[in-house]
Coordinates of C-alpha atoms and ligand atoms in Angstrom, one line a residue:
M1 CA 117.1 150.8 113.8
I2 CA 116.3 147.4 115.4
P3 CA 117.6 147.1 118.9
A4 CA 119.6 143.8 119.7
D5 CA 121.2 142.5 122.8
L6 CA 123.0 139.6 121.1
V7 CA 124.5 139.6 117.6
V8 CA 126.1 136.7 115.9
S9 CA 128.4 137.8 113.0
G10 CA 131.2 136.3 110.9
I11 CA 128.9 133.5 109.7
S12 CA 130.3 131.7 106.7
E13 CA 127.0 129.9 106.1
L14 CA 123.6 130.1 107.8
A15 CA 121.2 127.2 106.9
T16 CA 117.6 126.9 108.2
P17 CA 114.3 125.4 107.2
E18 CA 111.5 127.9 107.1
G19 CA 108.0 128.1 108.5
K20 CA 105.9 126.9 111.4
T21 CA 104.8 123.5 110.2
A22 CA 106.5 120.2 109.5
L23 CA 107.9 119.8 106.0
A24 CA 107.4 116.6 104.0
G25 CA 108.5 115.3 100.6
P26 CA 110.9 117.6 98.5
D27 CA 110.2 120.6 100.8
A28 CA 112.0 118.8 103.6
G29 CA 115.3 119.3 101.6
R30 CA 114.7 123.0 100.9
L31 CA 116.7 125.1 103.3
K32 CA 117.2 128.8 103.3
I33 CA 121.0 129.4 102.9
I34 CA 122.7 132.8 103.5
H35 CA 126.4 133.3 103.0
G36 CA 128.2 136.0 105.0
A37 CA 125.2 136.1 107.4
A38 CA 124.5 137.7 110.7
V39 CA 121.7 137.0 113.2
A40 CA 120.5 139.6 115.8
C41 CA 118.4 138.7 118.9
H42 CA 116.6 140.8 121.4
E43 CA 115.0 139.8 124.7
G44 CA 115.2 136.1 123.8
R45 CA 113.8 136.4 120.2
I46 CA 115.3 136.6 116.8
V47 CA 114.9 140.1 115.4
F48 CA 117.1 140.0 112.3
V49 CA 118.4 137.3 109.9
G50 CA 120.3 138.3 106.8
E51 CA 123.5 139.4 105.2
E52 CA 126.0 141.0 107.6
A53 CA 126.2 144.3 105.7
E54 CA 122.4 144.7 106.0
C55 CA 122.6 143.8 109.7
I56 CA 125.2 146.6 110.3
A57 CA 122.9 149.0 108.5
T58 CA 119.7 148.2 110.3
V59 CA 120.5 146.7 113.7
Q60 CA 121.5 148.9 116.7
P61 CA 123.3 146.8 119.4
T62 CA 122.3 147.8 122.9
R63 CA 125.0 149.0 125.3
D64 CA 125.3 145.6 127.0
C65 CA 124.9 143.7 123.7
T66 CA 126.7 140.3 123.6
P67 CA 128.7 139.9 120.4
V68 CA 129.2 136.3 119.2
D69 CA 131.9 135.9 116.6
A70 CA 131.2 132.8 114.5
A71 CA 134.7 133.2 113.0
G72 CA 133.7 131.6 109.7
G73 CA 131.6 128.9 111.2
T74 CA 128.2 127.6 110.1
V75 CA 125.0 128.5 112.0
L76 CA 122.1 126.1 112.2
P77 CA 118.9 126.2 114.4
G78 CA 119.3 124.6 117.9
F79 CA 118.7 120.9 117.7
V80 CA 115.3 119.7 118.9
D81 CA 115.6 116.1 120.3
A82 CA 112.0 114.8 120.0
H83 CA 112.6 111.4 121.6
T84 CA 114.6 110.8 124.8
H85 CA 114.2 108.7 128.0
L86 CA 116.1 111.3 130.0
P87 CA 115.0 110.5 133.6
F88 CA 116.8 107.2 133.9
A89 CA 119.2 106.0 136.6
G90 CA 122.2 103.6 136.2
W91 CA 123.7 102.3 133.0
R92 CA 123.5 98.8 131.4
E93 CA 127.0 98.3 130.1
T94 CA 127.2 94.6 131.1
E95 CA 124.0 93.9 129.0
F96 CA 125.7 95.7 126.2
D97 CA 128.7 93.4 126.5
E98 CA 126.3 90.4 126.5
R99 CA 124.9 91.7 123.2
L100 CA 128.4 92.0 121.8
H101 CA 128.7 88.3 122.6
G102 CA 125.5 87.4 120.8
A103 CA 122.6 87.9 123.2
S104 CA 119.7 89.9 121.6
Y105 CA 117.9 92.9 123.2
S106 CA 114.7 90.9 123.3
D107 CA 116.4 87.9 125.0
I108 CA 117.7 90.2 127.7
A109 CA 114.3 91.8 128.1
S110 CA 112.4 88.5 128.3
R111 CA 114.6 87.2 131.1
G112 CA 113.8 90.4 133.2
G113 CA 116.7 92.6 132.2
G114 CA 116.5 95.6 129.8
I115 CA 113.9 98.2 130.7
L116 CA 113.1 96.3 134.0
S117 CA 116.7 96.6 135.2
T118 CA 116.5 100.4 134.8
V119 CA 113.1 100.4 136.5
E120 CA 114.8 98.9 139.6
A121 CA 117.5 101.6 139.5
V122 CA 114.9 104.4 139.2
R123 CA 112.7 103.0 141.9
A124 CA 115.7 103.3 144.3
M125 CA 116.0 107.0 143.6
D126 CA 114.3 110.0 145.2
R127 CA 112.9 113.0 143.3
K128 CA 115.7 115.3 144.3
S129 CA 118.6 113.0 143.2
L130 CA 116.8 112.1 140.0
A131 CA 116.2 115.8 139.2
A132 CA 120.0 116.4 139.8
L133 CA 120.9 113.6 137.4
V134 CA 118.5 115.0 134.8
R135 CA 119.8 118.5 135.2
G136 CA 123.4 117.3 134.6
R137 CA 122.1 115.6 131.4
L138 CA 120.4 118.8 130.3
N139 CA 123.7 120.6 130.7
D140 CA 125.4 117.9 128.6
V141 CA 122.9 118.0 125.8
L142 CA 122.9 121.8 125.7
A143 CA 126.7 121.7 125.2
Q144 CA 125.9 119.3 122.3
G145 CA 123.6 121.9 120.7
T146 CA 120.2 120.6 121.9
T147 CA 118.1 123.5 122.9
T148 CA 114.7 121.7 123.1
A149 CA 114.1 118.1 124.2
E150 CA 111.3 115.7 124.7
A151 CA 111.7 113.4 127.8
K152 CA 109.7 110.4 128.8
S153 CA 108.9 108.6 132.0
G154 CA 108.6 104.8 131.7
Y155 CA 111.1 103.6 134.2
G156 CA 108.8 103.8 137.2
L157 CA 105.9 101.5 136.1
D158 CA 104.0 102.2 139.3
P159 CA 102.0 105.4 140.0
E160 CA 104.4 106.8 142.5
T161 CA 107.6 106.4 140.5
E162 CA 106.1 107.3 137.1
I163 CA 104.8 110.6 138.7
M164 CA 108.2 111.1 140.5
Q165 CA 110.0 110.8 137.1
L166 CA 107.7 113.5 135.6
E167 CA 108.1 115.7 138.7
A168 CA 111.9 115.4 138.5
L169 CA 111.8 116.5 134.9
G170 CA 109.7 119.5 135.9
D171 CA 112.2 120.3 138.7
A172 CA 115.3 119.9 136.4
G173 CA 113.8 121.8 133.5
S174 CA 112.5 124.8 135.4
G175 CA 114.8 127.7 134.6
H176 CA 117.1 125.6 132.4
P177 CA 117.9 126.9 129.0
V178 CA 116.9 123.6 127.4
Q179 CA 113.1 123.7 126.9
L180 CA 111.5 120.4 127.9
A181 CA 108.4 118.6 126.6
T182 CA 107.3 115.7 128.7
T183 CA 105.7 112.4 127.8
F184 CA 104.0 109.8 130.1
L185 CA 105.3 106.3 129.1
G186 CA 103.7 104.2 131.8
A187 CA 103.0 101.7 129.0
H188 CA 106.7 101.0 128.4
T189 CA 106.5 97.4 129.6
V190 CA 104.7 95.4 132.3
P191 CA 106.5 95.5 135.6
K192 CA 107.6 92.3 137.4
E193 CA 104.9 92.5 140.1
Y194 CA 102.2 92.4 137.4
R195 CA 103.9 89.7 135.2
D196 CA 100.9 87.4 135.7
N197 CA 98.3 90.1 135.8
R198 CA 98.8 92.3 132.7
Q199 CA 95.2 93.5 132.9
G200 CA 95.8 94.6 136.4
Y201 CA 98.7 96.8 135.3
I202 CA 96.7 98.3 132.4
R203 CA 93.9 99.1 134.9
L204 CA 96.5 100.9 137.1
I205 CA 97.5 103.0 134.1
L206 CA 93.9 103.8 133.2
D207 CA 92.5 104.3 136.6
E208 CA 95.4 105.9 138.6
M209 CA 98.3 107.1 136.5
L210 CA 96.6 108.8 133.5
P211 CA 94.1 110.7 135.5
Q212 CA 96.8 112.1 137.9
V213 CA 99.2 112.9 135.1
A214 CA 96.5 114.8 133.2
R215 CA 95.0 116.5 136.2
R216 CA 98.4 117.8 137.4
R217 CA 99.5 118.6 133.8
L218 CA 102.7 116.6 134.3
A219 CA 102.9 115.6 130.7
S220 CA 101.7 116.9 127.3
F221 CA 102.0 113.5 125.6
A222 CA 101.4 109.8 126.3
D223 CA 103.4 107.1 124.6
A224 CA 103.3 103.2 124.6
F225 CA 105.7 100.5 123.4
V226 CA 104.1 98.1 121.0
D227 CA 106.3 95.0 121.1
A228 CA 106.2 91.3 122.0
N229 CA 107.9 92.1 125.3
A230 CA 105.6 95.1 126.0
F231 CA 102.1 95.8 124.8
S232 CA 99.9 94.5 122.0
V233 CA 98.3 96.8 119.5
E234 CA 94.9 96.4 121.2
E235 CA 96.3 97.1 124.6
A236 CA 98.2 100.2 123.4
R237 CA 95.0 101.3 121.6
M238 CA 93.0 101.1 124.8
I239 CA 95.6 103.0 126.8
L240 CA 96.3 105.7 124.3
E241 CA 92.6 106.3 123.5
A242 CA 92.1 106.9 127.2
A243 CA 95.1 109.2 127.2
K244 CA 93.5 111.2 124.4
G245 CA 90.3 111.3 126.4
H246 CA 92.3 113.1 129.1
G247 CA 93.6 115.6 126.6
L248 CA 97.0 114.2 126.1
K249 CA 98.5 113.9 122.6
V250 CA 99.8 110.6 121.5
R251 CA 103.2 109.2 120.4
L252 CA 104.1 105.6 119.9
H253 CA 107.1 103.2 119.9
A254 CA 106.2 101.4 116.8
D255 CA 107.5 98.5 114.7
Q256 CA 111.0 98.7 116.2
L257 CA 111.8 95.0 116.4
A258 CA 109.1 93.4 114.2
D259 CA 106.1 94.5 112.1
D260 CA 103.6 94.7 114.9
G261 CA 101.1 97.0 113.1
G262 CA 102.3 99.9 115.2
A263 CA 102.6 102.4 112.3
L264 CA 98.9 101.7 111.3
L265 CA 97.8 102.1 115.0
A266 CA 99.6 105.4 115.3
A267 CA 97.8 106.7 112.2
Q268 CA 94.4 105.4 113.4
L269 CA 95.0 107.2 116.7
E270 CA 96.0 110.3 114.8
A271 CA 99.2 110.2 116.9
V272 CA 101.6 113.2 116.5
S273 CA 104.4 110.7 115.9
A274 CA 105.3 107.0 115.4
D275 CA 108.9 106.3 116.4
H276 CA 111.5 103.7 115.4
L277 CA 109.6 102.1 112.4
E278 CA 112.4 99.9 111.2
F279 CA 109.8 97.1 110.4
A280 CA 106.9 99.4 109.5
S281 CA 104.7 98.1 106.6
D282 CA 104.0 100.1 103.5
E283 CA 100.3 100.1 104.5
G284 CA 101.3 101.6 107.9
I285 CA 103.5 104.3 106.3
E286 CA 100.8 105.3 103.8
A287 CA 98.3 105.6 106.6
M288 CA 100.8 107.8 108.6
A289 CA 101.2 110.1 105.5
A290 CA 97.4 110.4 105.2
A291 CA 97.0 111.1 109.0
G292 CA 99.9 113.6 109.1
T293 CA 101.6 111.5 111.7
C294 CA 105.4 112.3 111.9
G295 CA 107.8 109.4 111.5
V296 CA 110.6 109.7 114.1
L297 CA 113.7 107.8 113.1
L298 CA 116.2 106.9 115.9
P299 CA 119.1 105.8 113.7
A300 CA 121.7 105.8 116.5
A301 CA 119.6 103.2 118.4
T302 CA 119.1 101.1 115.2
F303 CA 122.9 101.2 114.8
F304 CA 123.6 100.5 118.5
L305 CA 121.3 97.4 118.4
M306 CA 123.4 96.2 115.5
M307 CA 120.2 95.6 113.5
D308 CA 120.3 94.3 109.9
R309 CA 117.3 96.6 109.1
K310 CA 118.0 100.2 108.3
P311 CA 115.8 103.0 109.5
P312 CA 113.3 103.7 106.7
G313 CA 114.2 107.3 106.0
R314 CA 113.8 107.2 102.2
R315 CA 110.5 105.2 102.4
L316 CA 109.0 107.8 104.7
L317 CA 110.2 110.7 102.6
D318 CA 108.9 109.2 99.4
A319 CA 105.5 108.5 101.0
G320 CA 105.2 112.1 102.1
V321 CA 105.5 111.5 105.9
P322 CA 107.2 114.4 107.8
V323 CA 110.5 112.9 109.0
V324 CA 112.0 113.6 112.4
V325 CA 115.4 112.3 113.6
A326 CA 116.1 112.0 117.3
T327 CA 118.5 110.3 119.7
D328 CA 116.3 107.9 121.8
F329 CA 118.9 108.7 124.6
N330 CA 118.5 105.8 127.1
P331 CA 120.7 103.3 128.9
G332 CA 119.7 100.3 126.8
T333 CA 119.4 101.1 123.1
C334 CA 121.1 104.5 122.8
P335 CA 123.5 105.7 125.5
C336 CA 124.5 108.5 123.2
E337 CA 122.8 111.9 123.7
S338 CA 124.4 113.7 120.7
M339 CA 122.1 115.0 118.0
S340 CA 125.1 115.4 115.7
A341 CA 125.5 111.6 116.0
A342 CA 121.8 111.1 115.2
V343 CA 122.4 113.2 112.1
W344 CA 125.4 111.2 111.0
F345 CA 123.5 107.9 111.3
A346 CA 120.4 109.4 109.6
C347 CA 122.5 110.3 106.6
L348 CA 124.9 107.4 106.5
T349 CA 122.3 104.6 107.3
A350 CA 118.8 105.9 106.7
G351 CA 119.0 107.5 103.3
L352 CA 118.6 111.2 104.3
G353 CA 120.5 114.0 102.6
V354 CA 122.2 116.6 104.9
D355 CA 119.5 119.2 104.3
E356 CA 116.7 116.7 105.0
A357 CA 118.5 115.7 108.2
I358 CA 118.7 119.3 109.3
T359 CA 115.0 119.8 108.8
A360 CA 114.3 116.5 110.6
T361 CA 116.3 117.6 113.7
T362 CA 114.9 121.1 113.9
L363 CA 111.6 122.3 112.4
N364 CA 110.0 118.8 112.0
A365 CA 111.1 117.7 115.4
A366 CA 109.6 120.9 116.9
A367 CA 106.4 120.4 114.9
S368 CA 106.1 116.8 116.4
L369 CA 106.2 118.4 119.8
G370 CA 103.7 121.2 119.0
L371 CA 106.4 123.8 119.2
A372 CA 107.0 124.8 115.6
K373 CA 105.6 128.3 116.1
E374 CA 108.2 128.9 118.7
V375 CA 111.4 127.1 117.7
G376 CA 113.0 124.9 115.0
T377 CA 114.1 127.6 112.5
I378 CA 116.1 130.8 112.5
E379 CA 113.5 133.3 111.6
V380 CA 112.4 136.7 113.0
G381 CA 110.0 136.2 115.9
K382 CA 111.1 132.7 116.9
R383 CA 112.9 131.9 120.2
A384 CA 116.6 132.7 119.7
D385 CA 118.0 129.1 119.8
L386 CA 121.0 128.6 117.5
V387 CA 124.2 126.7 117.2
V388 CA 127.5 127.9 115.8
H389 CA 129.4 124.9 114.3
D390 CA 133.1 125.1 113.7
F391 CA 133.1 124.3 110.0
P392 CA 132.5 126.4 106.9
N393 CA 129.3 124.9 105.6
R394 CA 126.5 122.5 106.6
Y395 CA 127.8 119.5 104.6
H396 CA 130.7 119.2 107.1
L397 CA 128.1 118.3 109.8
V398 CA 128.0 114.8 108.3
Y399 CA 131.1 114.7 106.0
R400 CA 133.4 115.0 109.0
F401 CA 131.4 112.6 111.2
G402 CA 132.7 111.2 114.4
I403 CA 133.4 114.4 116.4
P404 CA 130.8 117.2 116.9
R405 CA 132.3 120.6 116.3
I406 CA 130.2 122.9 118.3
K407 CA 131.7 126.4 118.9
A408 CA 128.8 128.2 120.6
V409 CA 125.2 127.7 121.6
V410 CA 122.7 130.4 122.0
A411 CA 119.4 129.4 123.8
G412 CA 116.6 131.8 124.6
G413 CA 118.8 134.7 123.3
K414 CA 121.6 134.0 125.7
R415 CA 125.0 132.6 124.9
V416 CA 125.0 129.5 127.1
V417 CA 128.0 127.6 125.7
Ligands
NIG501 O1 113.1 103.4 122.5 N1 112.0 100.4 122.7 C1 111.7 100.7 123.9 N2 112.2 101.7 124.6 C2 113.5 102.2 124.4 C3 114.5 101.4 125.1 C4 114.5 101.5 126.5 C5 115.5 100.7 127.3 O2 116.0 99.7 126.7 O3 115.7 101.1 128.4 C6 113.8 102.5 123.0 O4 114.6 101.9 122.3
FE502 FE1 112.5 105.2 122.9

């Protein structure tokens, strides 16, 4: 008999992608489906997945075993949110109202609002209060079914505050059920004090920030925003090549507001991901497929910016790019932290089917973070991260859009919600 200290039963439908690597093309839509399922966990790991009758016959609950009754619900892997800007301070609701009255995101950025207004708010925080903010947000996303999340700096834009953001992430994440992966985004935009000295800011990233971030292992990834209001392809290339030299893996904010050649740059850098991609060229997408670079769609942000462009979900799938869907949670372009919402928008605006969207928010997202051996599927040996949804099958995840219906969350083998 297999010992188990947590058993989920009463599952109407269990749906999960399988494996330890990202799935592309038709494989992305092939889930394992078990009706009348049960999942058993022990010491934080999944030890059994299968039909309930077999579970009863082969699994021995320990004396202190936690039973979780799915009561006819659907069980999916915990969501992996592969793109967030979690350590921010303040909101930007008045800029949002300006956008509702016709101002564009770029107009607001070019007159010093946007990212730079959040930079001001973060520079006014100390590490402890920022960590407390982040911890509250981790609790919120956990309740929304996110069990692993990426989080970026990028609202400090000076060595001290960029490092402080990464330290606050470390403080908030330590011992928290949500597993965090951290990204250094010093190249988010050029701060005010360097407006007339871009080269000076780039030198600061290269000479001070990157070496410290790498030496102190404050981040696993480096990211840059290629955009008219941020960095050119050549500037981002220089920064991210240096980041690779320090042993960091690379992600990229690419082709969000125009075709800047970001997708191609990501492929040339062998980046683990290129994110946004609304304006990505065919050439860029083909290069990403050849390089194995994941395409991270942020369809809630595309929607919130009221863009005419749709996220290129179908184009990426057809080209064989592993597709990831994430929130982009941040105060400017996506103040929504719900992965259920990201899934709705992925299916309703980006051309993904429900099964492809599940793969994109679990296994593929984990793969883009280098965590697919650990999380992203419900399979024996993986970390026991799973969500019980209050509906009878996976299609309801999108079909009944508008309200997430999360009944229980198990993270690291413990019922946390
Ligand atoms: O992913 N595009 C650049 N960065 C963020 C927005 C950050 C902000 O507006 O504060 C994004 O959309
Ligand atoms: Fe972003």
